[in-house]
mmCIF file of C-alpha atoms in Angstrom:
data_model
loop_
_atom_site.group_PDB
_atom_site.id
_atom_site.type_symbol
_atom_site.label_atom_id
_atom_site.label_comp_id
_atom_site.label_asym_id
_atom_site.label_seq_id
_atom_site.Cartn_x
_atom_site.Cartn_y
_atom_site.Cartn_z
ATOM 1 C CA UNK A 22 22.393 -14.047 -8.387
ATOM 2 C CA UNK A 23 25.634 -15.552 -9.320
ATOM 3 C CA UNK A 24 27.476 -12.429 -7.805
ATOM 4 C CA UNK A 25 25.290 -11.742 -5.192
ATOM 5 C CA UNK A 26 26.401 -15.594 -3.950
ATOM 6 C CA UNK A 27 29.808 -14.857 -4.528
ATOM 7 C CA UNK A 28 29.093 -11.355 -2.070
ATOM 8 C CA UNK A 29 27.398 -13.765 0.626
ATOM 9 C CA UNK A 30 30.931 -16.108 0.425
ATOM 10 C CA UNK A 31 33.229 -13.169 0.524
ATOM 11 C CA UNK A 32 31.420 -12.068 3.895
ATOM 12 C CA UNK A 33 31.423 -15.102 5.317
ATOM 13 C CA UNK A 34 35.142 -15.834 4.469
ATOM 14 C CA UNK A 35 35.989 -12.077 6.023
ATOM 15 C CA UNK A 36 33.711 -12.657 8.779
ATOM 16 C CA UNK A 37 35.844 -15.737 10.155
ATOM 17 C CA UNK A 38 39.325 -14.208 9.859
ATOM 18 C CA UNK A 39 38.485 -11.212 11.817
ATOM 19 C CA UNK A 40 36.548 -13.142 14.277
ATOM 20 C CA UNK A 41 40.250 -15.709 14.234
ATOM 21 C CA UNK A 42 42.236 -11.902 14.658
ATOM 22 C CA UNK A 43 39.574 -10.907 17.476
ATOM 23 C CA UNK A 44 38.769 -7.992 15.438
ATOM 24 C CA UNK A 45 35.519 -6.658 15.603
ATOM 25 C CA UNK A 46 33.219 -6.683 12.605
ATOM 26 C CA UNK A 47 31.208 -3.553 11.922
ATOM 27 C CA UNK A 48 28.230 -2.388 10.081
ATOM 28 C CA UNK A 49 29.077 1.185 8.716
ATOM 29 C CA UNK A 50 26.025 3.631 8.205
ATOM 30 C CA UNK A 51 26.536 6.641 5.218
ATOM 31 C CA UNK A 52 23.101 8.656 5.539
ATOM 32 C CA UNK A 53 20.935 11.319 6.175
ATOM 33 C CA UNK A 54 18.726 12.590 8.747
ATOM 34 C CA UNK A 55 16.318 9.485 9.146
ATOM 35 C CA UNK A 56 19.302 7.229 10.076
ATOM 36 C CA UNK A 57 21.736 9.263 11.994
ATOM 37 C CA UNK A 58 22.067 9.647 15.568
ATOM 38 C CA UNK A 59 20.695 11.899 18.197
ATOM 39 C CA UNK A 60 21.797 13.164 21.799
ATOM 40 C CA UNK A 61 19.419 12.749 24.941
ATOM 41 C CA UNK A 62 17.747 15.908 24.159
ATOM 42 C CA UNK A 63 16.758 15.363 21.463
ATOM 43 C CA UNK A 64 14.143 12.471 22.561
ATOM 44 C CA UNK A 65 11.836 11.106 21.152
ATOM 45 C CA UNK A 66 13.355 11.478 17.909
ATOM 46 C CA UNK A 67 15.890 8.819 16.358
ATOM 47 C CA UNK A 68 17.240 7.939 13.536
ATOM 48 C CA UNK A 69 17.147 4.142 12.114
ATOM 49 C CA UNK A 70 20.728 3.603 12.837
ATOM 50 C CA UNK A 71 20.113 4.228 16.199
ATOM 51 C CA UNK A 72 18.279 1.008 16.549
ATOM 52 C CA UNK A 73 20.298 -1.733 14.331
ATOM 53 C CA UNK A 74 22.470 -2.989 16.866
ATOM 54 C CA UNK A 75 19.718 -5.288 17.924
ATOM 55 C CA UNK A 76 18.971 -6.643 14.738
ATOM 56 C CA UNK A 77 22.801 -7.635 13.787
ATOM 57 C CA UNK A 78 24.065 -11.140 14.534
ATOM 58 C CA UNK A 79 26.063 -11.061 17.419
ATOM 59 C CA UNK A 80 29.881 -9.699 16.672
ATOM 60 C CA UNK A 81 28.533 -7.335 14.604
ATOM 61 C CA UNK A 82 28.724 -3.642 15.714
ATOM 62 C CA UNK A 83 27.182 -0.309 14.119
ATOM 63 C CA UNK A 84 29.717 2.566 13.079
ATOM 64 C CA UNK A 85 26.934 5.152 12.652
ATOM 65 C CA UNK A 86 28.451 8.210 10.154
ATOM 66 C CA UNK A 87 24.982 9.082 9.022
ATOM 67 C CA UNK A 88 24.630 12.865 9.087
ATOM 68 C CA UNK A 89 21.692 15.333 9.145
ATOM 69 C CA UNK A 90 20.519 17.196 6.075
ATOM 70 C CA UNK A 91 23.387 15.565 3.809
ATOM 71 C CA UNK A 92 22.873 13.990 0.225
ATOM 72 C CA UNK A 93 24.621 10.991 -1.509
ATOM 73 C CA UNK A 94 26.474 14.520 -2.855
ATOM 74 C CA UNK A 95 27.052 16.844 -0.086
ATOM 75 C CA UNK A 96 28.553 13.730 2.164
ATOM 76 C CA UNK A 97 30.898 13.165 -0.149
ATOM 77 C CA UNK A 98 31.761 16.924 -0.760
ATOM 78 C CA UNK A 99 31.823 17.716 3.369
ATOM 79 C CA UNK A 100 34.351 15.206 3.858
ATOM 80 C CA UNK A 101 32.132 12.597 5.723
ATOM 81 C CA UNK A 102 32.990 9.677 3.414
ATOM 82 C CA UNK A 103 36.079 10.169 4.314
ATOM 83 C CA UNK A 104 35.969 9.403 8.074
ATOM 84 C CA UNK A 105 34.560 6.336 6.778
ATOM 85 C CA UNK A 106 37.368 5.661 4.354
ATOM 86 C CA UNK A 107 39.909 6.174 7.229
ATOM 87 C CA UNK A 108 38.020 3.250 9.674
ATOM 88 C CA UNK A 109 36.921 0.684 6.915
ATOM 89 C CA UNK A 110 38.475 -2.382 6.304
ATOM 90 C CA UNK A 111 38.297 -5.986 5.088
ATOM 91 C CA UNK A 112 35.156 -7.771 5.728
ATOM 92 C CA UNK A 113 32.873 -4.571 7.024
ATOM 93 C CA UNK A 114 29.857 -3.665 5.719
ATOM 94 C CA UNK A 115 28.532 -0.098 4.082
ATOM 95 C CA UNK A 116 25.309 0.296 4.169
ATOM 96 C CA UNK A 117 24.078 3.563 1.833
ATOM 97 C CA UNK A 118 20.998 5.380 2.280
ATOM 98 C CA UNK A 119 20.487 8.911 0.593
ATOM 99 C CA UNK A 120 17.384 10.391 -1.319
ATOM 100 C CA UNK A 121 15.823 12.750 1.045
ATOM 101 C CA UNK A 122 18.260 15.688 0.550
ATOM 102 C CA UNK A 123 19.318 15.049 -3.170
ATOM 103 C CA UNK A 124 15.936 15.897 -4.189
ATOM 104 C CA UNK A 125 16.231 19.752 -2.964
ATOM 105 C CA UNK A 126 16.561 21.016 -6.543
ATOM 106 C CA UNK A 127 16.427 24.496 -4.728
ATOM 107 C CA UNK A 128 19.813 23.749 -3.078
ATOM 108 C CA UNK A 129 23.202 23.277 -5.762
ATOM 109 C CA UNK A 130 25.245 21.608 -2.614
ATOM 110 C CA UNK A 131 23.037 18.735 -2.335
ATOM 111 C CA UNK A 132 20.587 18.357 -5.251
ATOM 112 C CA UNK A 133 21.642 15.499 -7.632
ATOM 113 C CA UNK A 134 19.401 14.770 -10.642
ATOM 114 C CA UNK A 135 18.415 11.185 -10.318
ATOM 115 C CA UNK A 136 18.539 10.040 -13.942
ATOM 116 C CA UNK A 137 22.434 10.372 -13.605
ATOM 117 C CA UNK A 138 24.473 12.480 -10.790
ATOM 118 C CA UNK A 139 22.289 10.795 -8.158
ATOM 119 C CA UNK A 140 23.640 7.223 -8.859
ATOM 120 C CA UNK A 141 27.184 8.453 -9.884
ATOM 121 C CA UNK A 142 27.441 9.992 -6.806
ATOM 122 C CA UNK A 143 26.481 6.310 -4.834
ATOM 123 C CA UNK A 144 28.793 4.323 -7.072
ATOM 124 C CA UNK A 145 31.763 6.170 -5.502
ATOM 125 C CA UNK A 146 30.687 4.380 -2.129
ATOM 126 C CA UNK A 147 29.830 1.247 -4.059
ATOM 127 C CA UNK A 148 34.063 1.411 -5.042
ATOM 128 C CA UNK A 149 35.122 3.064 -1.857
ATOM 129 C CA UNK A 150 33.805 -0.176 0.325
ATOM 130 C CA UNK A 151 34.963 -2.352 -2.487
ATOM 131 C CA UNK A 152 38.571 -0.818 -2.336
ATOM 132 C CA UNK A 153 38.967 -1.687 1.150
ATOM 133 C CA UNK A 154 37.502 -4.818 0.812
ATOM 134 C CA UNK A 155 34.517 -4.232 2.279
ATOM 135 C CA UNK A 156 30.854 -5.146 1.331
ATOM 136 C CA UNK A 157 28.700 -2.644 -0.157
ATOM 137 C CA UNK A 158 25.025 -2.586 0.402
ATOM 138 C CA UNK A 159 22.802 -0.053 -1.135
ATOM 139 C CA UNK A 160 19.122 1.028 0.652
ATOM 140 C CA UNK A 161 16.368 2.753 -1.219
ATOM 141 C CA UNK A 162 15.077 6.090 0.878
ATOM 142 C CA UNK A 163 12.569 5.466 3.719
ATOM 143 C CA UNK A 164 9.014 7.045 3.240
ATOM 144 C CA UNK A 165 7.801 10.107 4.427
ATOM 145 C CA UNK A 166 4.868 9.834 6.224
ATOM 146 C CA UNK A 167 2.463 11.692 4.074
ATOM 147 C CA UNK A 168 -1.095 10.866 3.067
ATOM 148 C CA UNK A 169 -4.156 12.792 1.526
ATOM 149 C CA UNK A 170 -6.639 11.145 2.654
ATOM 150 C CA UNK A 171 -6.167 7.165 2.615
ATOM 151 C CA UNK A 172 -3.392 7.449 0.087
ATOM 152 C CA UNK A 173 -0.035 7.144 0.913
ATOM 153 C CA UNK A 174 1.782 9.506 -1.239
ATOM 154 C CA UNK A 175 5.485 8.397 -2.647
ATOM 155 C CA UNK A 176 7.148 11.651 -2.314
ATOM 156 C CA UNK A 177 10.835 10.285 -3.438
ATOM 157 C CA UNK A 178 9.676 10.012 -7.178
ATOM 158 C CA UNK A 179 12.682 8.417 -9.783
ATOM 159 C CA UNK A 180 15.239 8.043 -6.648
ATOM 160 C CA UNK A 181 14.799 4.862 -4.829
ATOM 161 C CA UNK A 182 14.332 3.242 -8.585
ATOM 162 C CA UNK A 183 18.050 5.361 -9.342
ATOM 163 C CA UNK A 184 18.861 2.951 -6.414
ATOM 164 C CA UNK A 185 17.134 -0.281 -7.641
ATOM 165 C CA UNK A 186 19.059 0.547 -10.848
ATOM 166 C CA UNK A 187 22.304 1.012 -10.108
ATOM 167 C CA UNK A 188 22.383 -1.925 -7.600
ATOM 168 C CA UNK A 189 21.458 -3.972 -10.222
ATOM 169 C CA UNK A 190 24.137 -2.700 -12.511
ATOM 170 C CA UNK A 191 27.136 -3.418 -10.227
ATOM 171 C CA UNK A 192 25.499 -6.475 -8.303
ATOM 172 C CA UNK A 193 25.141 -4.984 -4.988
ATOM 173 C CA UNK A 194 22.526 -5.971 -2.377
ATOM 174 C CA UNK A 195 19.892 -3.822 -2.326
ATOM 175 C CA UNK A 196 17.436 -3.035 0.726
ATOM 176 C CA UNK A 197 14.601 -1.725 -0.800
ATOM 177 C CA UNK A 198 13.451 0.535 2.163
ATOM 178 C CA UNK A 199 11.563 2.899 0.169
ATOM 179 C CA UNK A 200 8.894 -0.344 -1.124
ATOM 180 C CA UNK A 201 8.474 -2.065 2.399
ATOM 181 C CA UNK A 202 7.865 1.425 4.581
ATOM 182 C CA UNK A 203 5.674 2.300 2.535
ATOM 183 C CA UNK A 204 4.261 -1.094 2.612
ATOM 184 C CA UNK A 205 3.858 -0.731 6.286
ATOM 185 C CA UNK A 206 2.578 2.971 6.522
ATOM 186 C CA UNK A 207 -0.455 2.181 3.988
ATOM 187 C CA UNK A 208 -1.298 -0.851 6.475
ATOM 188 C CA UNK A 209 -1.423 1.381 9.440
ATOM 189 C CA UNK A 210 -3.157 4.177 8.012
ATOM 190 C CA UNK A 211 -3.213 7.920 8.904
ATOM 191 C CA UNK A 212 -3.681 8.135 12.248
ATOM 192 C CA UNK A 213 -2.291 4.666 13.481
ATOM 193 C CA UNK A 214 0.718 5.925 11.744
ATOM 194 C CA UNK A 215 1.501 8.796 13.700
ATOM 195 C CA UNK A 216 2.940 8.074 16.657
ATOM 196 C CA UNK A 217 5.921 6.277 14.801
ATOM 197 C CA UNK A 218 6.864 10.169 13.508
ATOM 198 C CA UNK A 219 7.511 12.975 15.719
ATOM 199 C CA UNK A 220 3.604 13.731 15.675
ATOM 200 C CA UNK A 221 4.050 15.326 19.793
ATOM 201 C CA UNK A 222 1.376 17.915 20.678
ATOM 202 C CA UNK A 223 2.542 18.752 23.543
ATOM 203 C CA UNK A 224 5.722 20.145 22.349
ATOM 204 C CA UNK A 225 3.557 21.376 18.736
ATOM 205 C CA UNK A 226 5.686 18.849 16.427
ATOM 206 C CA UNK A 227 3.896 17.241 13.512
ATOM 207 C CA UNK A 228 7.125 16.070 12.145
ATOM 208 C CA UNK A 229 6.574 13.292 9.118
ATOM 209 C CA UNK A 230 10.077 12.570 8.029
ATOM 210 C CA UNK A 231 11.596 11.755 11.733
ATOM 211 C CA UNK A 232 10.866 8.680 13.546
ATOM 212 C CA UNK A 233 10.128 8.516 17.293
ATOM 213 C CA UNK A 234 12.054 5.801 19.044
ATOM 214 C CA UNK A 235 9.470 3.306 18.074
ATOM 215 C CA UNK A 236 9.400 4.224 14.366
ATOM 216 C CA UNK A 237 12.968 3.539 14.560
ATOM 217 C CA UNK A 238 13.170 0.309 15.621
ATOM 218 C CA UNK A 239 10.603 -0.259 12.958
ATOM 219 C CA UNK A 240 12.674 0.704 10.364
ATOM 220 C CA UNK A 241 15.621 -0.495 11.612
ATOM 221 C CA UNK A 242 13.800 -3.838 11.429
ATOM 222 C CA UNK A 243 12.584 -3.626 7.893
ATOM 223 C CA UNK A 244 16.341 -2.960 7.431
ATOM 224 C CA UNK A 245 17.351 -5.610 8.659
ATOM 225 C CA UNK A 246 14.449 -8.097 7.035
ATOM 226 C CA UNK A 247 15.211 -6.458 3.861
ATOM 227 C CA UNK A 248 18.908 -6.839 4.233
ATOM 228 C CA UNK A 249 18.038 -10.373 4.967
ATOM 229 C CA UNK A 250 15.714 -11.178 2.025
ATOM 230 C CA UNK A 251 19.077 -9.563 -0.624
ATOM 231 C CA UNK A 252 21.504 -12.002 1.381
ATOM 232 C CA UNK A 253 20.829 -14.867 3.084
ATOM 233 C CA UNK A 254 24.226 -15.200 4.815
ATOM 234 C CA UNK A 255 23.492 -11.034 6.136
ATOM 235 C CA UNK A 256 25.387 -10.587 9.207
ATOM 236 C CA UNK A 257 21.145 -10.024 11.265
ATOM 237 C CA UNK A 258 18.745 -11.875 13.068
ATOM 238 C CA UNK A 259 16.345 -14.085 11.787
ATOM 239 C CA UNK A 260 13.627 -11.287 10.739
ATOM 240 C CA UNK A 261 10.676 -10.366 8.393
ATOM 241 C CA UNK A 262 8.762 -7.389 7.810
ATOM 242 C CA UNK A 263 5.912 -8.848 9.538
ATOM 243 C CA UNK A 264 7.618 -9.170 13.082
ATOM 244 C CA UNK A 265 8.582 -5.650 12.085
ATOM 245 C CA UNK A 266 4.903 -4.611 11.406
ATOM 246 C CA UNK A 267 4.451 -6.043 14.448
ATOM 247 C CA UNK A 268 6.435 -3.584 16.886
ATOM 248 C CA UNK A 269 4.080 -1.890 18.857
ATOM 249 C CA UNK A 270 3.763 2.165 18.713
ATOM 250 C CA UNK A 271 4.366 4.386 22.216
ATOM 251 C CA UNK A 272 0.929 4.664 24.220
ATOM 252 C CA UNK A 273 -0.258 7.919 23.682
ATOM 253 C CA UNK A 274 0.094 10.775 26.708
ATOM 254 C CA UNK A 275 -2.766 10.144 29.064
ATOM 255 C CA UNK A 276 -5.123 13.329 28.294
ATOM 256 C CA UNK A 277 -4.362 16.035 30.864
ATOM 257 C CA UNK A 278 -7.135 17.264 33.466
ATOM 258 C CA UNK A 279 -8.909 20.148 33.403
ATOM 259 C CA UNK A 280 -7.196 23.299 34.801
ATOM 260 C CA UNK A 281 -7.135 27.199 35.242
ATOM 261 C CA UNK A 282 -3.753 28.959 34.885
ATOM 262 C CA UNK A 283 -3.319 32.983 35.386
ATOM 263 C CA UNK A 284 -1.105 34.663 32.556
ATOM 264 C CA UNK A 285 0.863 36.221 35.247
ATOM 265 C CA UNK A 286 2.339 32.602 35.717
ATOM 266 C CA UNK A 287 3.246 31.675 31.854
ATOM 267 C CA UNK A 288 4.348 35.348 30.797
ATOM 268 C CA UNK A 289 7.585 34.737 28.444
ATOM 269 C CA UNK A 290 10.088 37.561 26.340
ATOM 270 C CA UNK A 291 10.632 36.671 23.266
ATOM 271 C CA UNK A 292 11.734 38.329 20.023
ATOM 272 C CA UNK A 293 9.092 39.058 16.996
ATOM 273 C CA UNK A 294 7.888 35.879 15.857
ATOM 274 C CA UNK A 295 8.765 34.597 12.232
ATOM 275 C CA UNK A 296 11.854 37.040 12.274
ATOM 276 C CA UNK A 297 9.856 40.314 13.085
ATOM 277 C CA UNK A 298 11.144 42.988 14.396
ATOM 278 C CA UNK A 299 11.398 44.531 18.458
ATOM 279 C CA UNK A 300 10.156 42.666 21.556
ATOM 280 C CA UNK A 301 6.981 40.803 22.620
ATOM 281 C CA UNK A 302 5.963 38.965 25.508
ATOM 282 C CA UNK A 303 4.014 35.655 25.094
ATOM 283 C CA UNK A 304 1.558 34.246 27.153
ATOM 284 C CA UNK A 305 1.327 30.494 25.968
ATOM 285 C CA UNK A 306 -2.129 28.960 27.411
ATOM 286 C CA UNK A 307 -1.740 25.377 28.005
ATOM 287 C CA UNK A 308 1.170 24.673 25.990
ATOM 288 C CA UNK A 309 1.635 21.410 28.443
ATOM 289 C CA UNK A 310 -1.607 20.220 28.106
ATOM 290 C CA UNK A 311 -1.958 16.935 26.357
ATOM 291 C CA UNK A 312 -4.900 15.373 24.042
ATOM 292 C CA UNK A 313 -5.294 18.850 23.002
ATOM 293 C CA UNK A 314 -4.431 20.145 19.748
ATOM 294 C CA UNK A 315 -6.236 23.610 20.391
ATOM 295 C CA UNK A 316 -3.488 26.585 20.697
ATOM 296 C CA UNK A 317 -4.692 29.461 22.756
ATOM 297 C CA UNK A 318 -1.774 32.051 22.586
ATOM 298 C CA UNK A 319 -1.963 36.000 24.001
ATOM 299 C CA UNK A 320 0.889 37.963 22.232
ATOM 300 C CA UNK A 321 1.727 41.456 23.313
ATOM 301 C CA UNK A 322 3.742 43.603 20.758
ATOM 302 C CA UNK A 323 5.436 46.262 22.203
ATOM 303 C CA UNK A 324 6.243 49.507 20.398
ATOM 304 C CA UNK A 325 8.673 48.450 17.439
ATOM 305 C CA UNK A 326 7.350 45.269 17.003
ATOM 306 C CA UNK A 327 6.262 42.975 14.010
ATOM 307 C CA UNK A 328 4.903 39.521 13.418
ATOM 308 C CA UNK A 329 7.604 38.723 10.108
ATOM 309 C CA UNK A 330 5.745 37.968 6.423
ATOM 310 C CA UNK A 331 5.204 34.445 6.108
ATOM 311 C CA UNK A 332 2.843 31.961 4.626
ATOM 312 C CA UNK A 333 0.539 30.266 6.836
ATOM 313 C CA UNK A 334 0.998 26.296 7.031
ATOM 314 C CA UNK A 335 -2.685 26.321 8.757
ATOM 315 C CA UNK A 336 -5.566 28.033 9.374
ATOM 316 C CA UNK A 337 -5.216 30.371 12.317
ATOM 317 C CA UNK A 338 -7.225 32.901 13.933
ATOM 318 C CA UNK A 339 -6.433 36.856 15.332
ATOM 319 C CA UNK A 340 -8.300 38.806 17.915
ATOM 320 C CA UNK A 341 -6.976 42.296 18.535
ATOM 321 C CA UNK A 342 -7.514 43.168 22.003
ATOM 322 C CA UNK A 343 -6.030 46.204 22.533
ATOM 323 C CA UNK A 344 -3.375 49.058 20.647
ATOM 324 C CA UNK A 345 -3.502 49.597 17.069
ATOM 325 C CA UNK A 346 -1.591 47.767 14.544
ATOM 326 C CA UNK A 347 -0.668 47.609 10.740
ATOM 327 C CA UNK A 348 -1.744 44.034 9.273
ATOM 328 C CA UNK A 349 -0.348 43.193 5.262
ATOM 329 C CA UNK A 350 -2.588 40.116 4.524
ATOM 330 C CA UNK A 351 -1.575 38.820 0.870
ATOM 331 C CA UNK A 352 -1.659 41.823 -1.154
ATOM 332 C CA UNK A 353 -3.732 44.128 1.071
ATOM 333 C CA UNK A 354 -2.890 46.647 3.732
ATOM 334 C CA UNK A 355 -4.784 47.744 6.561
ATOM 335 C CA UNK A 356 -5.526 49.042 9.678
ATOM 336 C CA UNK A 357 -6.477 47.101 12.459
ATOM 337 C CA UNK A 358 -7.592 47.485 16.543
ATOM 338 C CA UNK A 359 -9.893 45.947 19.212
ATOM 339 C CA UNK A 360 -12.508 44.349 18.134
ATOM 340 C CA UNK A 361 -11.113 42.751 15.176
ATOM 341 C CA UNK A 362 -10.997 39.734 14.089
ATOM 342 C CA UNK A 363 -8.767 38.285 11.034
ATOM 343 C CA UNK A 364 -8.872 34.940 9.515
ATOM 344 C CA UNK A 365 -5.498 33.950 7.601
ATOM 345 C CA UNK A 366 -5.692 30.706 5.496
ATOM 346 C CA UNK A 367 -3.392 28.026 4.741
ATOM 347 C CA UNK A 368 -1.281 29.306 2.093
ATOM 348 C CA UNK A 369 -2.200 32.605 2.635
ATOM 349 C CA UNK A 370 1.201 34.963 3.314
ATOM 350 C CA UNK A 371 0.688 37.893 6.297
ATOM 351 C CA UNK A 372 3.145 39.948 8.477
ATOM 352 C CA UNK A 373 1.435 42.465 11.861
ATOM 353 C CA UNK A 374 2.949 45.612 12.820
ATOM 354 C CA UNK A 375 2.657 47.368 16.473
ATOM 355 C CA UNK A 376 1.226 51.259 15.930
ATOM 356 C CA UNK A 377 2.039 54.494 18.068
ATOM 357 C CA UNK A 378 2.780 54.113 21.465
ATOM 358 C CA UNK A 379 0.316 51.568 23.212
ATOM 359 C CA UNK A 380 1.474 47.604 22.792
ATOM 360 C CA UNK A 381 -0.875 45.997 20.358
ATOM 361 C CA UNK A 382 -2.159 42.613 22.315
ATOM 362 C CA UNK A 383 -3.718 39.928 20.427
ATOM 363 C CA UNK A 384 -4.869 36.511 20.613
ATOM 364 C CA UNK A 385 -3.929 33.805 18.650
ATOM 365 C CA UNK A 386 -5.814 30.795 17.649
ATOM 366 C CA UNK A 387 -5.386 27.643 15.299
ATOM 367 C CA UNK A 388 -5.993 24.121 15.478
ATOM 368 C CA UNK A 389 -1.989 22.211 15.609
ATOM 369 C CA UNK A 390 -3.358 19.261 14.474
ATOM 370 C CA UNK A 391 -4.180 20.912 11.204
ATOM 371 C CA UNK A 392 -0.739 22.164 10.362
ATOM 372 C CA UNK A 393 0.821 21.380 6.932
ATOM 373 C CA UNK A 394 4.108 18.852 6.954
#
């Protein structure tokens, strides 16, 4: 507490001489996925840095450095610490928020094992700010948005308490994201938790680890109110979790009317699907329609052409219409034409290939809704 008092005094003391200089005073953000930020196109999705600026007191402004698909490791090792490095200075702020990407044991260039490369790798930020006289803060990793059932499932395991840990150890503010997000999903449930995640039908995304623009501002909040809660004299707003709680999720899309489209109108070239082979042309019924999670797909392989091997992350249906075709479902290998119907389960692996010299047309049918994380 002592040197978490002494943290609050430094700020404040670094705070006035910049605001005496007319400097301004900055936040910096070091991060991953769920905090960086995101061009126009990319709407709905955003990442919590997008949406701190509100929640800073004013003369406070965010230098957002948070990166896609980078760990506490791969940050450092691309070079992205160092644009920091090159802008920080006395009396900023470095706020620190990794976890999602060390965790990918399957990938050397970002996994870091918590017990001890994960939090080695976070001290060098902890020294970095410290060098230039800046203000560390460290922030547990946000929750994924992943239940079974009515329970929340913690997928981050032993890193947000590497983070708990290590903040502890060199008397650095901690934000413990991880604990109040997931606070806030189990209160909203399933389904009222949704629309704070890229969960958009109409363009098939059932996204759990990205935030629409209203799940950002949520968690920029409980940033914020956590922030708050470590420090009193935190350069934010006057917050808590429950004005966070409070932000109100997007409306959902009114439901669409009935209609009749011709596949003359929706016909679209496009390559194999799931890296197959040749051409194909889809015909994608109602892929605009919303408050509909029903996809009702024609696909027309032309000679050459393959649906790639890969494991199903829902239940889905085929209907061969026409042509003749070459199906590999899990370890079997048949023969299949009109008439047939195949049933591939979640889990289950399968690859289609176009026979002789008619296309093979089939339809395609699966409920998005159900579709794995």
């Amino acid at each position: 507490m002592r040197i978490l008092k002494a943290v609050a005094a430094c700020i404040a003391l670094c705070a006035a001489t910049h605001a005496a200089a007319g400097e301004p005073r900055r936040v910096f953000i070091a991060g991953d996925s769920t905090a960086s930020a995101y061009p126009a196109e990319r709407a709905p999705r955003e990442g919590w840095g997008m949406q701190l600026q509100p929640w800073l007191a004013e003369g406070w402004d965010v230098r957002n450095h948070a990166q896609s698909g980078r760990s506490a490791r791969s940050f450092v090792e691309e070079g992205w610490l160092d644009g920091i490095a090159r802008e920080l200075r006395a009396g900023d702020v470095l706020l620190v928020q990794f976890g999602h990407n060390d965790e990918k044991v399957e990938d050397p260039t970002r996994y870091s094992d918590p017990a001890l490369a994960f939090p080695q790798w976070l001290a060098r930020y902890v020294a970095l700010a410290r060098a230039h006289g800046a203000t560390p803060v460290l922030v547990t990793p946000v929750a994924r948005r992943k239940f079974d059932g009515t329970q929340l499932l913690d997928t981050h395991g032993p890193y947000p308490q590497a983070v708990r840990e290590l903040a502890r150890r060199e008397g650095v503010a901690l934000v413990d994201l991880a604990g109040s997000s997931m606070d806030w999903l189990r209160a909203l449930g399933d389904a009222a938790s949704k629309p704070y995640y890229l969960h958009l039908p109409a363009q098939k995304q059932a996204d759990d680890t990205h935030f629409s623009a209203a799940g950002a501002r949520v968690v920029a909040c409980l940033v914020a109110a956590g922030w708050r809660d470590a420090d009193p004299a935190a350069p934010v707003k006057p917050v808590d979790t429950d004005e966070c709680r409070a932000i109100p999720a997007p409306a959902p899309a009114p439901v669409s009317p009935s209609t009749v489209v011709n596949e003359a109108d929706i016909a679209v070239g496009q390559p194999g699907p799931h890296e197959g082979a040749g051409t194909t042309t889809a015909y994608p019924f109602f892929a605009d329609a919303t408050g509909f999670d029903l996809v009702f797909r024609k696909r027309a392989l032309h000679p050459g052409a393959t649906i790639g091997g890969h494991v199903n992350d829902k239940d889905e249906i085929y209907y061969v219409l026409s042509g003749r075709g070459e199906l590999v479902l899990n370890d079997a290998t048949r023969e299949v034409g009109p008439g047939d119907a195949i049933l591939t389960r979640s889990g289950d692996s399968h690859a289609l290939r176009q026979l002789g010299d008619e296309d093979l047309v089939i339809f395609i049918v699966y409920d998005e809704s159900a579709r794995k994380p």
